[in-house]
mmCIF file of C-alpha atoms in Angstrom:
data_model
loop_
_atom_site.group_PDB
_atom_site.id
_atom_site.type_symbol
_atom_site.label_atom_id
_atom_site.label_comp_id
_atom_site.label_asym_id
_atom_site.label_seq_id
_atom_site.Cartn_x
_atom_site.Cartn_y
_atom_site.Cartn_z
ATOM 1 C CA MET A 1086 66.412 -8.000 -44.183
ATOM 2 C CA PRO A 1087 67.766 -9.917 -41.184
ATOM 3 C CA SER A 1088 69.671 -8.112 -38.513
ATOM 4 C CA ARG A 1089 73.430 -8.426 -38.449
ATOM 5 C CA ARG A 1090 73.141 -10.581 -35.312
ATOM 6 C CA THR A 1091 70.679 -12.903 -37.078
ATOM 7 C CA PHE A 1092 72.946 -13.067 -40.099
ATOM 8 C CA VAL A 1093 76.002 -13.984 -38.086
ATOM 9 C CA LYS A 1094 74.106 -16.664 -36.165
ATOM 10 C CA SER A 1095 72.673 -18.114 -39.365
ATOM 11 C CA ALA A 1096 75.822 -17.834 -41.455
ATOM 12 C CA LEU A 1097 78.142 -19.355 -38.889
ATOM 13 C CA GLY A 1098 75.829 -22.037 -37.474
ATOM 14 C CA LEU A 1099 75.236 -24.648 -40.182
ATOM 15 C CA GLY A 1100 72.627 -27.273 -39.455
ATOM 16 C CA ALA A 1101 72.919 -30.914 -40.420
ATOM 17 C CA ALA A 1102 70.590 -30.516 -43.386
ATOM 18 C CA ALA A 1103 72.806 -27.827 -44.888
ATOM 19 C CA LEU A 1104 75.825 -30.103 -44.562
ATOM 20 C CA ALA A 1105 74.241 -33.110 -46.240
ATOM 21 C CA PRO A 1106 75.808 -34.156 -49.555
ATOM 22 C CA ARG A 1107 73.727 -33.317 -52.610
ATOM 23 C CA ALA A 1108 73.737 -33.582 -56.363
ATOM 24 C CA LEU A 1109 74.765 -30.367 -58.095
ATOM 25 C CA THR A 1110 72.712 -29.117 -61.037
ATOM 26 C CA ALA A 1111 72.691 -25.854 -62.976
ATOM 27 C CA ALA A 1112 69.285 -24.677 -61.788
ATOM 28 C CA ASP A 1113 68.957 -26.259 -58.337
ATOM 29 C CA PRO A 1114 71.293 -24.617 -55.832
ATOM 30 C CA VAL A 1115 70.990 -25.358 -52.139
ATOM 31 C CA SER A 1116 68.423 -23.550 -50.023
ATOM 32 C CA PRO A 1117 69.488 -20.205 -48.542
ATOM 33 C CA GLU A 1118 70.176 -19.898 -44.833
ATOM 34 C CA VAL A 1119 69.267 -16.187 -44.746
ATOM 35 C CA ALA A 1120 67.066 -13.807 -46.708
ATOM 36 C CA PRO A 1121 68.705 -12.740 -49.986
ATOM 37 C CA TRP A 1122 70.696 -9.518 -49.704
ATOM 38 C CA PHE A 1123 73.068 -9.543 -52.689
ATOM 39 C CA ASP A 1124 73.092 -10.639 -56.325
ATOM 40 C CA ILE A 1125 75.320 -13.327 -57.850
ATOM 41 C CA SER A 1126 77.275 -12.946 -61.072
ATOM 42 C CA LEU A 1127 79.741 -15.235 -62.842
ATOM 43 C CA ALA A 1128 83.296 -14.057 -63.465
ATOM 44 C CA GLN A 1129 84.463 -15.240 -66.875
ATOM 45 C CA TRP A 1130 87.896 -16.073 -65.461
ATOM 46 C CA SER A 1131 86.354 -19.072 -63.698
ATOM 47 C CA LEU A 1132 86.272 -20.803 -67.092
ATOM 48 C CA GLN A 1133 89.576 -19.415 -68.329
ATOM 49 C CA ARG A 1134 91.047 -22.791 -69.288
ATOM 50 C CA ASP A 1135 88.057 -23.599 -71.485
ATOM 51 C CA PHE A 1136 88.076 -20.190 -73.135
ATOM 52 C CA TRP A 1137 91.824 -20.219 -73.787
ATOM 53 C CA SER A 1138 91.651 -23.711 -75.256
ATOM 54 C CA GLY A 1139 88.550 -23.045 -77.328
ATOM 55 C CA ALA A 1140 86.599 -25.795 -75.554
ATOM 56 C CA ARG A 1141 83.936 -23.145 -74.897
ATOM 57 C CA ASP A 1142 82.910 -20.274 -77.161
ATOM 58 C CA LYS A 1143 83.871 -16.943 -75.588
ATOM 59 C CA LEU A 1144 81.112 -15.197 -77.522
ATOM 60 C CA ARG A 1145 78.538 -17.453 -75.834
ATOM 61 C CA PHE A 1146 79.649 -16.673 -72.291
ATOM 62 C CA ALA A 1147 76.296 -15.213 -71.225
ATOM 63 C CA ALA A 1148 74.451 -18.274 -72.530
ATOM 64 C CA ILE A 1149 76.897 -20.588 -70.724
ATOM 65 C CA ALA A 1150 76.368 -18.724 -67.453
ATOM 66 C CA LYS A 1151 72.584 -18.973 -67.758
ATOM 67 C CA ASN A 1152 72.144 -22.463 -69.194
ATOM 68 C CA ASP A 1153 74.987 -24.355 -67.510
ATOM 69 C CA PHE A 1154 75.020 -22.636 -64.121
ATOM 70 C CA GLY A 1155 71.689 -20.857 -63.679
ATOM 71 C CA ILE A 1156 73.446 -17.488 -63.246
ATOM 72 C CA SER A 1157 71.862 -14.468 -64.934
ATOM 73 C CA ALA A 1158 74.642 -11.880 -64.577
ATOM 74 C CA VAL A 1159 78.163 -11.948 -66.010
ATOM 75 C CA GLU A 1160 81.520 -10.226 -65.639
ATOM 76 C CA TYR A 1161 83.622 -10.318 -68.800
ATOM 77 C CA VAL A 1162 87.424 -10.506 -69.012
ATOM 78 C CA ASN A 1163 88.884 -8.432 -71.837
ATOM 79 C CA GLN A 1164 91.864 -10.761 -72.287
ATOM 80 C CA PHE A 1165 89.681 -13.267 -74.123
ATOM 81 C CA TYR A 1166 88.717 -10.656 -76.726
ATOM 82 C CA LEU A 1167 91.931 -8.687 -77.245
ATOM 83 C CA GLU A 1168 92.882 -10.399 -80.497
ATOM 84 C CA GLY A 1169 90.821 -8.886 -83.280
ATOM 85 C CA PHE A 1170 88.598 -6.947 -80.915
ATOM 86 C CA SER A 1171 86.022 -4.757 -82.659
ATOM 87 C CA PRO A 1172 82.531 -3.326 -82.091
ATOM 88 C CA LYS A 1173 81.190 -6.399 -83.891
ATOM 89 C CA ILE A 1174 82.375 -8.572 -81.005
ATOM 90 C CA THR A 1175 80.672 -6.297 -78.512
ATOM 91 C CA ALA A 1176 77.493 -6.418 -80.573
ATOM 92 C CA GLU A 1177 77.531 -10.206 -80.573
ATOM 93 C CA LEU A 1178 78.130 -10.381 -76.819
ATOM 94 C CA LYS A 1179 75.174 -8.042 -76.340
ATOM 95 C CA ARG A 1180 72.976 -10.069 -78.695
ATOM 96 C CA VAL A 1181 73.682 -13.273 -76.773
ATOM 97 C CA ALA A 1182 73.223 -11.660 -73.356
ATOM 98 C CA ASP A 1183 69.983 -9.953 -74.353
ATOM 99 C CA GLY A 1184 68.672 -13.154 -75.902
ATOM 100 C CA GLU A 1185 69.278 -15.072 -72.693
ATOM 101 C CA GLY A 1186 68.058 -12.316 -70.375
ATOM 102 C CA VAL A 1187 71.509 -12.031 -68.811
ATOM 103 C CA HIS A 1188 72.745 -8.778 -67.259
ATOM 104 C CA SER A 1189 76.280 -7.617 -68.089
ATOM 105 C CA VAL A 1190 77.832 -6.300 -64.859
ATOM 106 C CA LEU A 1191 81.351 -5.190 -65.771
ATOM 107 C CA ILE A 1192 84.434 -5.828 -67.904
ATOM 108 C CA MET A 1193 87.701 -6.779 -66.198
ATOM 109 C CA CYS A 1194 90.479 -4.944 -68.052
ATOM 110 C CA ASP A 1195 94.003 -6.345 -68.120
ATOM 111 C CA ARG A 1196 97.053 -5.798 -70.353
ATOM 112 C CA CYS A 1197 96.289 -2.082 -70.564
ATOM 113 C CA GLY A 1198 99.567 -0.738 -69.226
ATOM 114 C CA ARG A 1199 100.210 1.033 -65.940
ATOM 115 C CA LEU A 1200 97.925 3.857 -64.880
ATOM 116 C CA GLY A 1201 100.716 4.955 -62.540
ATOM 117 C CA ASP A 1202 103.534 4.696 -65.064
ATOM 118 C CA PRO A 1203 106.297 7.256 -64.343
ATOM 119 C CA ASP A 1204 106.633 7.936 -68.088
ATOM 120 C CA PRO A 1205 103.867 10.440 -68.981
ATOM 121 C CA ALA A 1206 103.539 9.051 -72.504
ATOM 122 C CA ALA A 1207 103.199 5.483 -71.219
ATOM 123 C CA GLN A 1208 100.688 6.617 -68.611
ATOM 124 C CA GLN A 1209 98.593 8.333 -71.280
ATOM 125 C CA ALA A 1210 98.832 5.222 -73.443
ATOM 126 C CA SER A 1211 97.462 3.198 -70.531
ATOM 127 C CA ILE A 1212 94.520 5.572 -70.132
ATOM 128 C CA ASP A 1213 93.848 5.400 -73.868
ATOM 129 C CA ALA A 1214 94.033 1.594 -73.851
ATOM 130 C CA HIS A 1215 91.008 1.490 -71.545
ATOM 131 C CA LEU A 1216 88.800 3.565 -73.842
ATOM 132 C CA PRO A 1217 87.636 0.711 -76.115
ATOM 133 C CA TRP A 1218 86.541 -1.179 -73.011
ATOM 134 C CA LEU A 1219 84.593 1.815 -71.725
ATOM 135 C CA GLU A 1220 82.845 1.871 -75.106
ATOM 136 C CA ALA A 1221 82.142 -1.852 -74.916
ATOM 137 C CA ALA A 1222 80.939 -1.646 -71.316
ATOM 138 C CA ARG A 1223 78.485 1.126 -72.182
ATOM 139 C CA THR A 1224 77.130 -0.865 -75.125
ATOM 140 C CA LEU A 1225 76.714 -3.983 -72.994
ATOM 141 C CA GLY A 1226 74.928 -2.080 -70.226
ATOM 142 C CA CYS A 1227 77.633 -2.612 -67.593
ATOM 143 C CA HIS A 1228 77.984 -0.329 -64.599
ATOM 144 C CA ALA A 1229 81.811 -0.362 -64.532
ATOM 145 C CA ILE A 1230 85.125 -1.477 -65.870
ATOM 146 C CA ARG A 1231 87.614 -3.115 -63.507
ATOM 147 C CA VAL A 1232 91.162 -1.813 -63.853
ATOM 148 C CA ASN A 1233 94.568 -2.507 -62.338
ATOM 149 C CA ALA A 1234 96.370 0.044 -60.159
ATOM 150 C CA PHE A 1235 99.955 -0.542 -61.224
ATOM 151 C CA SER A 1236 102.982 1.717 -61.050
ATOM 152 C CA ASP A 1237 106.763 1.265 -60.946
ATOM 153 C CA ALA A 1238 107.362 -1.206 -58.120
ATOM 154 C CA SER A 1239 110.882 0.151 -57.591
ATOM 155 C CA GLU A 1240 109.500 3.497 -56.436
ATOM 156 C CA SER A 1241 108.301 4.345 -52.942
ATOM 157 C CA TYR A 1242 104.888 3.604 -51.465
ATOM 158 C CA GLY A 1243 103.925 7.287 -51.633
ATOM 159 C CA THR A 1244 105.283 7.916 -55.120
ATOM 160 C CA GLN A 1245 103.384 4.945 -56.508
ATOM 161 C CA LEU A 1246 100.281 6.204 -54.721
ATOM 162 C CA ASP A 1247 100.545 9.679 -56.242
ATOM 163 C CA ARG A 1248 101.298 8.472 -59.757
ATOM 164 C CA THR A 1249 98.525 5.885 -59.764
ATOM 165 C CA ALA A 1250 95.978 8.294 -58.293
ATOM 166 C CA ASP A 1251 96.740 10.748 -61.089
ATOM 167 C CA GLY A 1252 96.144 8.204 -63.857
ATOM 168 C CA LEU A 1253 93.130 6.664 -62.153
ATOM 169 C CA ARG A 1254 91.503 10.052 -61.559
ATOM 170 C CA ARG A 1255 91.951 10.994 -65.207
ATOM 171 C CA LEU A 1256 90.376 7.719 -66.282
ATOM 172 C CA CYS A 1257 87.475 8.262 -63.859
ATOM 173 C CA GLU A 1258 86.858 11.677 -65.417
ATOM 174 C CA ILE A 1259 86.552 9.958 -68.791
ATOM 175 C CA GLY A 1260 84.398 7.227 -67.252
ATOM 176 C CA ASP A 1261 82.034 9.909 -66.036
ATOM 177 C CA THR A 1262 81.269 10.854 -69.649
ATOM 178 C CA TYR A 1263 80.265 7.213 -70.264
ATOM 179 C CA ASP A 1264 78.210 7.028 -67.053
ATOM 180 C CA LEU A 1265 80.531 4.234 -65.913
ATOM 181 C CA SER A 1266 82.497 3.594 -62.749
ATOM 182 C CA VAL A 1267 86.189 2.660 -62.747
ATOM 183 C CA ILE A 1268 86.908 0.150 -60.013
ATOM 184 C CA VAL A 1269 90.163 -1.328 -58.770
ATOM 185 C CA GLU A 1270 90.747 -4.940 -57.746
ATOM 186 C CA PRO A 1271 93.599 -5.929 -55.464
ATOM 187 C CA HIS A 1272 95.590 -7.570 -58.236
ATOM 188 C CA GLY A 1273 99.260 -7.565 -57.358
ATOM 189 C CA GLY A 1274 101.785 -4.944 -56.371
ATOM 190 C CA LEU A 1275 100.672 -2.369 -53.841
ATOM 191 C CA SER A 1276 97.048 -2.729 -54.971
ATOM 192 C CA SER A 1277 97.035 -5.951 -52.916
ATOM 193 C CA ASN A 1278 97.844 -3.933 -49.789
ATOM 194 C CA GLY A 1279 94.471 -2.991 -48.299
ATOM 195 C CA ALA A 1280 95.745 0.179 -46.620
ATOM 196 C CA TRP A 1281 97.391 1.414 -49.831
ATOM 197 C CA LEU A 1282 94.256 0.650 -51.849
ATOM 198 C CA ALA A 1283 92.075 2.575 -49.388
ATOM 199 C CA ALA A 1284 94.508 5.490 -49.481
ATOM 200 C CA LEU A 1285 94.327 5.413 -53.282
ATOM 201 C CA MET A 1286 90.540 5.708 -53.152
ATOM 202 C CA ASP A 1287 90.766 8.647 -50.746
ATOM 203 C CA LEU A 1288 93.364 10.403 -52.885
ATOM 204 C CA VAL A 1289 91.430 9.969 -56.157
ATOM 205 C CA ALA A 1290 88.255 11.149 -54.400
ATOM 206 C CA HIS A 1291 86.089 10.852 -57.531
ATOM 207 C CA PRO A 1292 82.475 9.612 -57.424
ATOM 208 C CA ARG A 1293 83.212 7.099 -60.188
ATOM 209 C CA VAL A 1294 86.122 5.415 -58.434
ATOM 210 C CA GLY A 1295 85.675 2.302 -56.340
ATOM 211 C CA THR A 1296 87.070 -1.070 -55.380
ATOM 212 C CA LEU A 1297 86.386 -4.688 -56.260
ATOM 213 C CA PRO A 1298 87.559 -6.557 -53.149
ATOM 214 C CA ASP A 1299 88.774 -10.048 -54.044
ATOM 215 C CA PHE A 1300 88.937 -12.616 -51.242
ATOM 216 C CA GLY A 1301 91.993 -14.307 -52.726
ATOM 217 C CA ASN A 1302 94.102 -11.375 -53.852
ATOM 218 C CA TYR A 1303 95.413 -9.628 -50.736
ATOM 219 C CA GLY A 1304 99.175 -9.933 -50.496
ATOM 220 C CA ASP A 1305 101.491 -10.516 -53.433
ATOM 221 C CA HIS A 1306 102.914 -13.994 -53.110
ATOM 222 C CA ARG A 1307 104.985 -13.660 -56.276
ATOM 223 C CA ALA A 1308 106.700 -10.676 -54.676
ATOM 224 C CA GLY A 1309 107.105 -12.554 -51.400
ATOM 225 C CA TRP A 1310 104.793 -10.661 -49.049
ATOM 226 C CA THR A 1311 101.442 -11.415 -47.468
ATOM 227 C CA TYR A 1312 98.507 -9.310 -46.277
ATOM 228 C CA ASP A 1313 95.659 -10.366 -44.054
ATOM 229 C CA ARG A 1314 92.677 -11.009 -46.330
ATOM 230 C CA TYR A 1315 90.127 -10.163 -43.635
ATOM 231 C CA LEU A 1316 91.792 -6.835 -42.881
ATOM 232 C CA GLY A 1317 92.195 -6.070 -46.582
ATOM 233 C CA THR A 1318 88.547 -6.811 -47.274
ATOM 234 C CA THR A 1319 87.467 -4.678 -44.329
ATOM 235 C CA GLN A 1320 89.624 -1.778 -45.547
ATOM 236 C CA SER A 1321 88.328 -2.053 -49.116
ATOM 237 C CA MET A 1322 84.607 -2.443 -48.464
ATOM 238 C CA PRO A 1323 83.784 1.243 -47.782
ATOM 239 C CA TYR A 1324 84.646 1.900 -51.446
ATOM 240 C CA ALA A 1325 83.286 -1.323 -52.970
ATOM 241 C CA LYS A 1326 81.165 -1.264 -56.119
ATOM 242 C CA GLY A 1327 81.438 -5.040 -56.492
ATOM 243 C CA VAL A 1328 82.992 -8.029 -54.727
ATOM 244 C CA SER A 1329 84.836 -11.066 -56.064
ATOM 245 C CA GLY A 1330 83.884 -14.236 -54.182
ATOM 246 C CA LYS A 1331 87.134 -16.049 -54.971
ATOM 247 C CA THR A 1332 87.297 -19.746 -54.080
ATOM 248 C CA PHE A 1333 89.982 -22.410 -54.417
ATOM 249 C CA HIS A 1334 89.007 -25.626 -52.646
ATOM 250 C CA PHE A 1335 85.971 -27.189 -50.967
ATOM 251 C CA ASP A 1336 85.531 -29.779 -48.254
ATOM 252 C CA ALA A 1337 83.004 -32.622 -48.417
ATOM 253 C CA SER A 1338 80.243 -30.408 -47.006
ATOM 254 C CA GLY A 1339 80.624 -27.741 -49.686
ATOM 255 C CA GLU A 1340 82.533 -25.245 -47.561
ATOM 256 C CA GLU A 1341 85.551 -23.330 -48.894
ATOM 257 C CA ASP A 1342 88.389 -24.637 -46.720
ATOM 258 C CA THR A 1343 91.361 -22.443 -47.674
ATOM 259 C CA MET A 1344 89.857 -19.403 -45.928
ATOM 260 C CA ASP A 1345 87.021 -18.435 -43.597
ATOM 261 C CA PHE A 1346 84.646 -17.632 -46.444
ATOM 262 C CA ARG A 1347 81.703 -17.027 -44.120
ATOM 263 C CA ARG A 1348 83.690 -14.478 -42.136
ATOM 264 C CA LEU A 1349 84.516 -12.653 -45.358
ATOM 265 C CA ILE A 1350 80.875 -12.603 -46.421
ATOM 266 C CA GLU A 1351 79.942 -11.219 -43.008
ATOM 267 C CA ILE A 1352 82.506 -8.437 -43.483
ATOM 268 C CA VAL A 1353 80.833 -7.614 -46.785
ATOM 269 C CA HIS A 1354 77.372 -7.737 -45.210
ATOM 270 C CA ALA A 1355 78.369 -5.579 -42.235
ATOM 271 C CA SER A 1356 79.586 -2.856 -44.602
ATOM 272 C CA GLY A 1357 76.062 -2.393 -45.960
ATOM 273 C CA PHE A 1358 76.967 -3.681 -49.424
ATOM 274 C CA SER A 1359 74.085 -5.063 -51.486
ATOM 275 C CA GLY A 1360 75.395 -5.288 -55.067
ATOM 276 C CA TYR A 1361 76.941 -8.171 -57.019
ATOM 277 C CA ILE A 1362 79.285 -10.765 -55.546
ATOM 278 C CA ASP A 1363 80.783 -12.826 -58.319
ATOM 279 C CA VAL A 1364 81.554 -16.507 -58.545
ATOM 280 C CA GLU A 1365 85.283 -16.733 -59.307
ATOM 281 C CA TYR A 1366 86.580 -20.255 -58.912
ATOM 282 C CA GLU A 1367 90.364 -20.599 -59.311
ATOM 283 C CA GLY A 1368 91.044 -24.060 -57.950
ATOM 284 C CA ASP A 1369 92.622 -26.919 -59.847
ATOM 285 C CA GLU A 1370 91.707 -30.064 -57.892
ATOM 286 C CA ILE A 1371 88.180 -30.301 -59.334
ATOM 287 C CA ASP A 1372 86.875 -29.258 -62.720
ATOM 288 C CA ALA A 1373 85.848 -25.643 -63.200
ATOM 289 C CA ALA A 1374 82.162 -26.409 -63.702
ATOM 290 C CA THR A 1375 81.924 -28.202 -60.356
ATOM 291 C CA GLY A 1376 83.909 -25.456 -58.639
ATOM 292 C CA ILE A 1377 81.565 -22.822 -60.066
ATOM 293 C CA ARG A 1378 78.500 -24.694 -58.837
ATOM 294 C CA LEU A 1379 79.966 -25.192 -55.377
ATOM 295 C CA THR A 1380 80.826 -21.488 -55.148
ATOM 296 C CA ARG A 1381 77.388 -20.521 -56.427
ATOM 297 C CA ASP A 1382 75.677 -22.782 -53.898
ATOM 298 C CA LEU A 1383 77.728 -21.424 -51.013
ATOM 299 C CA LEU A 1384 76.878 -17.864 -52.014
ATOM 300 C CA VAL A 1385 73.189 -18.748 -52.272
ATOM 301 C CA LYS A 1386 73.270 -20.229 -48.773
ATOM 302 C CA LEU A 1387 74.745 -16.991 -47.454
ATOM 303 C CA GLY A 1388 72.131 -14.718 -49.025
ATOM 304 C CA GLY A 1389 72.870 -14.587 -52.755
ATOM 305 C CA ARG A 1390 70.181 -14.171 -55.410
ATOM 306 C CA LEU A 1391 70.415 -15.866 -58.797
#
C-alpha cells in the first residue's frame, strides 16, 4: 500500500504515457498509476436509458457488466424491477450473477416513500416498502441497501433531521436481522448537505447505518442551492460503506473535466476507505458504454481493482 504522499504524487502527476489516446475495450483498461486499494463495481443507473427502453435485458445486468465492461461487481437499482417484482426475479438475478462469477454489492432503493415523513402511517409504510429489497439483497449476497433520507422539505433543518433519524434507525434495526447495512446517498433535499448527512449518521448511531458519498450529488440544483462537493465528500467519508464515482464528461486524455475527480479520490483514500467505488456515468454527450469504460479506466488508474 503506497503512502498517502506517494498516492498524491502519483495521482496528481500524470505522465505522457498515461495521457496518450488509446482504444477502449471491455477487458483492457489502462495501466494503474498506483497499487490497487479499492474495488470497482458498476452502478446499474449508468445504463438506465438502455434498461428503460428495453435495449438491454435488466435481468442480464450482471452478465452485461462482466462481458461488456470487464467489471465483476454490480449495484442494482430497484426502479428497473418494481413492476411485477417477485422472488422469481431475484432468483434469476442471482442465477445470472453466480453464473458469471459477479458479486452483488448492493441494491439502490428509490420510490419507497419518505423515511422522515411527518405522518406516522406514511413513515411506517416507507419502512415497510424497503423490506422486499432487504429480502432481495440478502438473497443476492449484497452487503447493503441504499436508501434515501427524505422528509418534509417545508419543515426545519432540525425537525427533518429528527424525523429522518427515527425512520432510518428503525430500518437499520430491521436491517440488522438480515445482516445488512442501510446506507444513505446524498440524493436531494437535505441529504445533499454534507453537514446534515453527517449529523444524521451521528444521530442514528447504529452500526448498520452508513453513507454512500456520490461525487455528483452534493447540493440540490432543482431546489436552487449548491454545496461544495469536496467538503461534502470529506464530511461523508467517516461513515462511508461505499462510494459512487459519478462522472459526466471527459476530455481527450480521459480525465473527468467537470470536477477534480482525482482530488475526490484522494479524499476517499485519505479517509482509509478500501471498499467498492462504483462506476456511475451520467453524461449525455457520449454513449453510455463509452462513458462507463472511460470511468472504469480512470478508476483503475487511480488504484481500482476489477
